[in-house]
């Protein structure tokens, strides 16, 4: 059994990205097409404005109303956004006639908890997107479309018998194929679809057209509806012209958040996540034209819900200096990654910890700057000062050559490295202390090895050090001119503090150095 949902988008909500007054429902506003009113807010209707009225008459009744011209691109953008929101619940989504979207949801009811629960979720998503829509449900696609177009309360017509009762009450004008014959139908006293369906089929076909009979069959009997499934576009780009010049970062952030909601809907429809986004803040045009202020944000952890983006964006926008007021905003998706939704388990999943850690890096990078946050990056090298590298936290990927270069620059700047993040492979050899079964590394590494004072043949650091483990022999770096020929030991002083020291094997007499301290 098929089950269809029809969503009819109001004319006002089709201009959702241009109308500020959607958050101010008491304000009078008009949408004009060739000087004729095609949409009006309830406040404008209360003042006497009616659909089809000329602009001069409407402005005379509502002189303070916000007047906007029809924007077909904005209308299509709102329709696409609603269709992308519907793709969350079913892959069978189609943009139908007269600003209506159809969804086939029979296979999705059990997943989302039934008919009413699914409808509530869908209406909630549309409300968050500031899209007003009339909803209906019917076992036929054409029936759901007719009920959504008819208006009134939310209509649930799940069974054929209840669908027939609901459709019988609709006027004949609700069926587009019947509109050319309204005069004749009115003359014979046929004003509703129920009365139209009661006429003899043979006579109705001769006096009207076969398409009218086909439309009735599609609505009542559920004949197959041919439609093209909606597919979300491959790229995301959303442009919004503002109604005023804005200088406050808080207002810009609120507008960007609304644009980000459309991005998250698109990502959910595509089953992908965003690794990088770009925002263009456009300034004055004309003589005083200035290039837009561009904000590019690369994410260490790809995001697909609005909570993944807003904290870093808030840090960037509140610290952004605007040379001129903003008159338009463009949001685009720079790069994509695979979609990795949460598992939804009862208990926290330890596998989510790395993702939360990378989102924390995104937030710190946005607050402190792109070059201020470093992360450990292991390198396949036995030398401790090379194996423990630091690179920029974002972007998260870097080549080995970049890592080695970053390591050497960090060493020249005197930054200490930690071996807690990486433990390279080591070459071990047997000695009087026995073989080393597992390489042991200290938590704290010195920026530069510190020469130790010798007392006889024993190294001294405050007191004579006792060797408790080792040696671990490392011979590496001969290919780049920084050869290291060392025997590493774990040593302990009289206070039981352990150190990581090494002896240079190619020096005569032998020299000892302190390289790390165990926590």
GROMACS .gro file of N, CA and C in nm, residues 382 419 422-428 435-442 469 472 474 488 490 500 518:
model
   72
  382UNK      N    1   6.391   0.676   1.404
  382UNK     CA    2   6.432   0.628   1.536
  382UNK      C    3   6.482   0.739   1.627
  419UNK      N    4   5.697   1.259   2.383
  419UNK     CA    5   5.689   1.127   2.321
  419UNK      C    6   5.566   1.053   2.362
  422UNK      N    7   5.375   0.942   2.025
  422UNK     CA    8   5.430   0.849   1.928
  422UNK      C    9   5.549   0.778   1.986
  423UNK      N   10   5.557   0.651   1.957
  423UNK     CA   11   5.671   0.573   1.999
  423UNK      C   12   5.725   0.502   1.876
  424UNK      N   13   5.840   0.552   1.826
  424UNK     CA   14   5.895   0.495   1.705
  424UNK      C   15   5.957   0.359   1.730
  425UNK      N   16   5.981   0.290   1.621
  425UNK     CA   17   6.047   0.161   1.634
  425UNK      C   18   6.192   0.185   1.674
  426UNK      N   19   6.247   0.099   1.756
  426UNK     CA   20   6.383   0.115   1.807
  426UNK      C   21   6.462  -0.011   1.780
  427UNK      N   22   6.592   0.008   1.770
  427UNK     CA   23   6.683  -0.104   1.756
  427UNK      C   24   6.742  -0.131   1.895
  428UNK      N   25   6.726  -0.250   1.943
  428UNK     CA   26   6.772  -0.286   2.077
  428UNK      C   27   6.883  -0.389   2.064
  435UNK      N   28   6.822  -0.795   2.750
  435UNK     CA   29   6.754  -0.735   2.636
  435UNK      C   30   6.636  -0.649   2.679
  436UNK      N   31   6.606  -0.546   2.601
  436UNK     CA   32   6.493  -0.457   2.627
  436UNK      C   33   6.371  -0.514   2.554
  437UNK      N   34   6.271  -0.558   2.630
  437UNK     CA   35   6.154  -0.620   2.569
  437UNK      C   36   6.060  -0.516   2.508
  438UNK      N   37   6.052  -0.398   2.569
  438UNK     CA   38   5.959  -0.296   2.520
  438UNK      C   39   6.024  -0.159   2.536
  439UNK      N   40   6.024  -0.080   2.428
  439UNK     CA   41   6.085   0.052   2.432
  439UNK      C   42   6.010   0.140   2.530
  440UNK      N   43   6.081   0.205   2.620
  440UNK     CA   44   6.021   0.290   2.722
  440UNK      C   45   6.060   0.435   2.693
  441UNK      N   46   5.961   0.521   2.696
  441UNK     CA   47   5.984   0.661   2.663
  441UNK      C   48   5.936   0.750   2.777
  442UNK      N   49   6.008   0.860   2.803
  442UNK     CA   50   5.963   0.954   2.907
  442UNK      C   51   5.851   1.044   2.855
  469UNK      N   52   6.788   0.036   3.358
  469UNK     CA   53   6.743  -0.034   3.238
  469UNK      C   54   6.821   0.018   3.119
  472UNK      N   55   6.953   0.084   2.512
  472UNK     CA   56   6.874   0.078   2.390
  472UNK      C   57   6.954   0.152   2.284
  474UNK      N   58   7.055   0.316   1.936
  474UNK     CA   59   6.996   0.386   1.822
  474UNK      C   60   7.109   0.435   1.732
  488UNK      N   61   7.086   0.449   2.490
  488UNK     CA   62   6.994   0.512   2.586
  488UNK      C   63   6.976   0.421   2.708
  490UNK      N   64   6.768   0.409   3.116
  490UNK     CA   65   6.680   0.464   3.218
  490UNK      C   66   6.759   0.468   3.348
  500UNK      N   67   6.584   0.982   3.146
  500UNK     CA   68   6.623   0.913   3.022
  500UNK      C   69   6.753   0.977   2.974
  518UNK      N   70   6.095   1.113   3.322
  518UNK     CA   71   5.972   1.036   3.335
  518UNK      C   72   5.879   1.103   3.435
   0.00000   0.00000   0.00000
